[in-house]
């Protein structure tokens, strides 16, 4: 069972991830890597919206539309890939420097890893017999 220590450590790793992204902007006087934060914010929205539209949260309903759920997973995947690839594209176009790209990608890995760890530790598991 996840406790207070897990929450504090996940918050610490998340703060380091955001710090790396902000430092990749501030140290190299270029704020383009901050666009990656928009993908952090937008990534979970398609899953939440599509799950709500498909009626996945309604236990009593027998109606379940898998196509909407799959579309939500696909759009979320697009945002996650964009979060990783946007610094590569910006560095290739010489809009940002390579160290800023590395810091932005490292921050993205920490942020997405924290989100995955949070869902692993705090997901509601059904104990049905």
PDB file of C-alpha atoms in Angstrom:
ATOM      1  CA  UNK A   1       0.000   0.000   0.000  1.00  0.00           C
ATOM      2  CA  UNK A   2       1.361   3.367  -0.984  1.00  0.00           C
ATOM      3  CA  UNK A   3       1.803   5.841   1.794  1.00  0.00           C
ATOM      4  CA  UNK A   4       2.936   9.320   2.561  1.00  0.00           C
ATOM      5  CA  UNK A   5       6.567   8.539   1.758  1.00  0.00           C
ATOM      6  CA  UNK A   6       5.582   7.511  -1.787  1.00  0.00           C
ATOM      7  CA  UNK A   7       3.619  10.704  -2.344  1.00  0.00           C
ATOM      8  CA  UNK A   8       6.476  12.867  -1.098  1.00  0.00           C
ATOM      9  CA  UNK A   9       9.056  11.102  -3.268  1.00  0.00           C
ATOM     10  CA  UNK A  10       6.830  11.337  -6.357  1.00  0.00           C
ATOM     11  CA  UNK A  11       6.293  15.047  -5.714  1.00  0.00           C
ATOM     12  CA  UNK A  12      10.053  15.518  -5.362  1.00  0.00           C
ATOM     13  CA  UNK A  13      10.777  13.753  -8.671  1.00  0.00           C
ATOM     14  CA  UNK A  14       7.999  15.728 -10.399  1.00  0.00           C
ATOM     15  CA  UNK A  15       9.462  18.996  -9.095  1.00  0.00           C
ATOM     16  CA  UNK A  16      12.922  18.017 -10.385  1.00  0.00           C
ATOM     17  CA  UNK A  17      11.411  17.233 -13.795  1.00  0.00           C
ATOM     18  CA  UNK A  18       9.741  20.620 -14.042  1.00  0.00           C
ATOM     19  CA  UNK A  19      12.921  22.273 -12.743  1.00  0.00           C
ATOM     20  CA  UNK A  20      14.942  20.694 -15.547  1.00  0.00           C
ATOM     21  CA  UNK A  21      12.504  21.955 -18.165  1.00  0.00           C
ATOM     22  CA  UNK A  22      12.503  25.466 -16.719  1.00  0.00           C
ATOM     23  CA  UNK A  23      16.303  25.463 -16.428  1.00  0.00           C
ATOM     24  CA  UNK A  24      16.605  24.338 -20.045  1.00  0.00           C
ATOM     25  CA  UNK A  25      14.801  27.548 -20.892  1.00  0.00           C
ATOM     26  CA  UNK A  26      16.410  29.929 -18.427  1.00  0.00           C
ATOM     27  CA  UNK A  27      20.059  28.868 -18.732  1.00  0.00           C
ATOM     28  CA  UNK A  28      20.155  29.209 -22.498  1.00  0.00           C
ATOM     29  CA  UNK A  29      17.940  32.333 -22.823  1.00  0.00           C
ATOM     30  CA  UNK A  30      15.401  30.601 -25.018  1.00  0.00           C
ATOM     31  CA  UNK A  31      11.866  29.828 -23.881  1.00  0.00           C
ATOM     32  CA  UNK A  32      10.860  27.442 -26.691  1.00  0.00           C
ATOM     33  CA  UNK A  33      11.425  24.279 -24.609  1.00  0.00           C
ATOM     34  CA  UNK A  34       8.626  25.468 -22.347  1.00  0.00           C
ATOM     35  CA  UNK A  35       6.193  24.256 -25.035  1.00  0.00           C
ATOM     36  CA  UNK A  36       6.873  20.746 -23.753  1.00  0.00           C
ATOM     37  CA  UNK A  37       4.970  21.625 -20.571  1.00  0.00           C
ATOM     38  CA  UNK A  38       1.838  22.118 -22.694  1.00  0.00           C
ATOM     39  CA  UNK A  39       2.063  18.472 -23.742  1.00  0.00           C
ATOM     40  CA  UNK A  40       2.308  17.447 -20.070  1.00  0.00           C
ATOM     41  CA  UNK A  41      -0.934  19.277 -19.405  1.00  0.00           C
ATOM     42  CA  UNK A  42      -2.752  18.119 -22.544  1.00  0.00           C
ATOM     43  CA  UNK A  43      -1.656  14.454 -22.499  1.00  0.00           C
ATOM     44  CA  UNK A  44      -4.123  13.072 -19.928  1.00  0.00           C
ATOM     45  CA  UNK A  45      -7.112  15.026 -21.230  1.00  0.00           C
ATOM     46  CA  UNK A  46      -8.054  12.776 -24.196  1.00  0.00           C
ATOM     47  CA  UNK A  47      -8.111   9.684 -21.971  1.00  0.00           C
ATOM     48  CA  UNK A  48     -10.311  11.397 -19.419  1.00  0.00           C
ATOM     49  CA  UNK A  49     -12.695  12.882 -21.960  1.00  0.00           C
ATOM     50  CA  UNK A  50     -13.006   9.751 -24.077  1.00  0.00           C
ATOM     51  CA  UNK A  51     -13.517   7.531 -21.037  1.00  0.00           C
ATOM     52  CA  UNK A  52     -16.272   9.858 -19.869  1.00  0.00           C
ATOM     53  CA  UNK A  53     -17.939   9.874 -23.295  1.00  0.00           C
ATOM     54  CA  UNK A  54     -17.725   6.082 -23.602  1.00  0.00           C
ATOM     55  CA  UNK A  55     -19.447   5.532 -20.277  1.00  0.00           C
ATOM     56  CA  UNK A  56     -16.528   3.583 -18.848  1.00  0.00           C
ATOM     57  CA  UNK A  57     -17.053   5.052 -15.382  1.00  0.00           C
ATOM     58  CA  UNK A  58     -20.700   3.974 -15.221  1.00  0.00           C
ATOM     59  CA  UNK A  59     -20.715   0.502 -13.670  1.00  0.00           C
ATOM     60  CA  UNK A  60     -24.445  -0.085 -14.046  1.00  0.00           C
ATOM     61  CA  UNK A  61     -24.482   0.622 -17.763  1.00  0.00           C
ATOM     62  CA  UNK A  62     -23.987  -2.268 -20.146  1.00  0.00           C
ATOM     63  CA  UNK A  63     -22.992   0.101 -22.951  1.00  0.00           C
ATOM     64  CA  UNK A  64     -19.271   0.291 -23.602  1.00  0.00           C
ATOM     65  CA  UNK A  65     -17.784   1.856 -26.706  1.00  0.00           C
ATOM     66  CA  UNK A  66     -14.209   0.669 -27.206  1.00  0.00           C
ATOM     67  CA  UNK A  67     -13.614   2.842 -30.279  1.00  0.00           C
ATOM     68  CA  UNK A  68     -13.833   6.047 -28.282  1.00  0.00           C
ATOM     69  CA  UNK A  69     -11.458   4.671 -25.647  1.00  0.00           C
ATOM     70  CA  UNK A  70      -8.978   3.634 -28.347  1.00  0.00           C
ATOM     71  CA  UNK A  71      -9.185   7.096 -29.933  1.00  0.00           C
ATOM     72  CA  UNK A  72      -8.398   8.638 -26.540  1.00  0.00           C
ATOM     73  CA  UNK A  73      -5.373   6.372 -26.122  1.00  0.00           C
ATOM     74  CA  UNK A  74      -4.199   7.259 -29.639  1.00  0.00           C
ATOM     75  CA  UNK A  75      -4.458  11.020 -29.087  1.00  0.00           C
ATOM     76  CA  UNK A  76      -2.731  10.684 -25.717  1.00  0.00           C
ATOM     77  CA  UNK A  77       0.072   8.789 -27.439  1.00  0.00           C
ATOM     78  CA  UNK A  78       0.396  11.613 -29.944  1.00  0.00           C
ATOM     79  CA  UNK A  79       0.830  14.137 -27.116  1.00  0.00           C
ATOM     80  CA  UNK A  80       3.408  11.960 -25.335  1.00  0.00           C
ATOM     81  CA  UNK A  81       5.459  11.439 -28.498  1.00  0.00           C
ATOM     82  CA  UNK A  82       5.216  15.172 -29.188  1.00  0.00           C
ATOM     83  CA  UNK A  83       6.547  15.874 -25.697  1.00  0.00           C
ATOM     84  CA  UNK A  84       9.631  13.786 -26.381  1.00  0.00           C
ATOM     85  CA  UNK A  85      10.209  14.746 -30.025  1.00  0.00           C
ATOM     86  CA  UNK A  86       9.593  18.499 -29.855  1.00  0.00           C
ATOM     87  CA  UNK A  87      12.999  19.209 -28.240  1.00  0.00           C
ATOM     88  CA  UNK A  88      14.680  17.088 -30.944  1.00  0.00           C
ATOM     89  CA  UNK A  89      12.962  19.068 -33.683  1.00  0.00           C
ATOM     90  CA  UNK A  90      13.796  22.396 -32.056  1.00  0.00           C
ATOM     91  CA  UNK A  91      17.450  21.390 -31.649  1.00  0.00           C
ATOM     92  CA  UNK A  92      17.642  20.138 -35.243  1.00  0.00           C
ATOM     93  CA  UNK A  93      16.266  23.463 -36.484  1.00  0.00           C
ATOM     94  CA  UNK A  94      18.857  25.179 -34.250  1.00  0.00           C
ATOM     95  CA  UNK A  95      16.162  27.024 -32.340  1.00  0.00           C
ATOM     96  CA  UNK A  96      17.499  25.625 -29.053  1.00  0.00           C
ATOM     97  CA  UNK A  97      20.902  24.259 -28.104  1.00  0.00           C
ATOM     98  CA  UNK A  98      21.694  20.580 -27.620  1.00  0.00           C
ATOM     99  CA  UNK A  99      22.191  20.880 -23.820  1.00  0.00           C
ATOM    100  CA  UNK A 100      18.763  22.535 -23.577  1.00  0.00           C
ATOM    101  CA  UNK A 101      17.331  19.638 -25.571  1.00  0.00           C
ATOM    102  CA  UNK A 102      18.926  17.089 -23.240  1.00  0.00           C
ATOM    103  CA  UNK A 103      17.649  18.875 -20.139  1.00  0.00           C
ATOM    104  CA  UNK A 104      14.157  19.177 -21.595  1.00  0.00           C
ATOM    105  CA  UNK A 105      14.004  15.497 -22.513  1.00  0.00           C
ATOM    106  CA  UNK A 106      15.362  14.463 -19.101  1.00  0.00           C
ATOM    107  CA  UNK A 107      12.699  16.611 -17.441  1.00  0.00           C
ATOM    108  CA  UNK A 108      10.053  15.023 -19.652  1.00  0.00           C
ATOM    109  CA  UNK A 109      11.212  11.535 -18.704  1.00  0.00           C
ATOM    110  CA  UNK A 110      10.975  12.435 -15.022  1.00  0.00           C
ATOM    111  CA  UNK A 111       7.513  13.980 -15.380  1.00  0.00           C
ATOM    112  CA  UNK A 112       6.056  11.112 -17.410  1.00  0.00           C
ATOM    113  CA  UNK A 113       7.768   8.566 -15.143  1.00  0.00           C
ATOM    114  CA  UNK A 114       6.175  10.225 -12.131  1.00  0.00           C
ATOM    115  CA  UNK A 115       2.749  10.061 -13.759  1.00  0.00           C
ATOM    116  CA  UNK A 116       3.201   6.371 -14.561  1.00  0.00           C
ATOM    117  CA  UNK A 117       4.468   5.613 -11.046  1.00  0.00           C
ATOM    118  CA  UNK A 118       1.539   7.493  -9.510  1.00  0.00           C
ATOM    119  CA  UNK A 119      -0.996   5.520 -11.525  1.00  0.00           C
ATOM    120  CA  UNK A 120       0.819   2.290 -10.623  1.00  0.00           C
ATOM    121  CA  UNK A 121       0.807   2.960  -6.887  1.00  0.00           C
ATOM    122  CA  UNK A 122      -2.594   4.610  -6.543  1.00  0.00           C
ATOM    123  CA  UNK A 123      -4.774   2.900  -9.159  1.00  0.00           C
ATOM    124  CA  UNK A 124      -7.976   1.427  -7.805  1.00  0.00           C
ATOM    125  CA  UNK A 125      -7.817  -2.297  -8.214  1.00  0.00           C
ATOM    126  CA  UNK A 126     -11.035  -4.264  -8.124  1.00  0.00           C
ATOM    127  CA  UNK A 127     -10.959  -7.137  -5.680  1.00  0.00           C
ATOM    128  CA  UNK A 128     -13.745  -9.105  -7.235  1.00  0.00           C
ATOM    129  CA  UNK A 129     -14.123 -12.796  -6.540  1.00  0.00           C
TER     130      UNK A 129
END
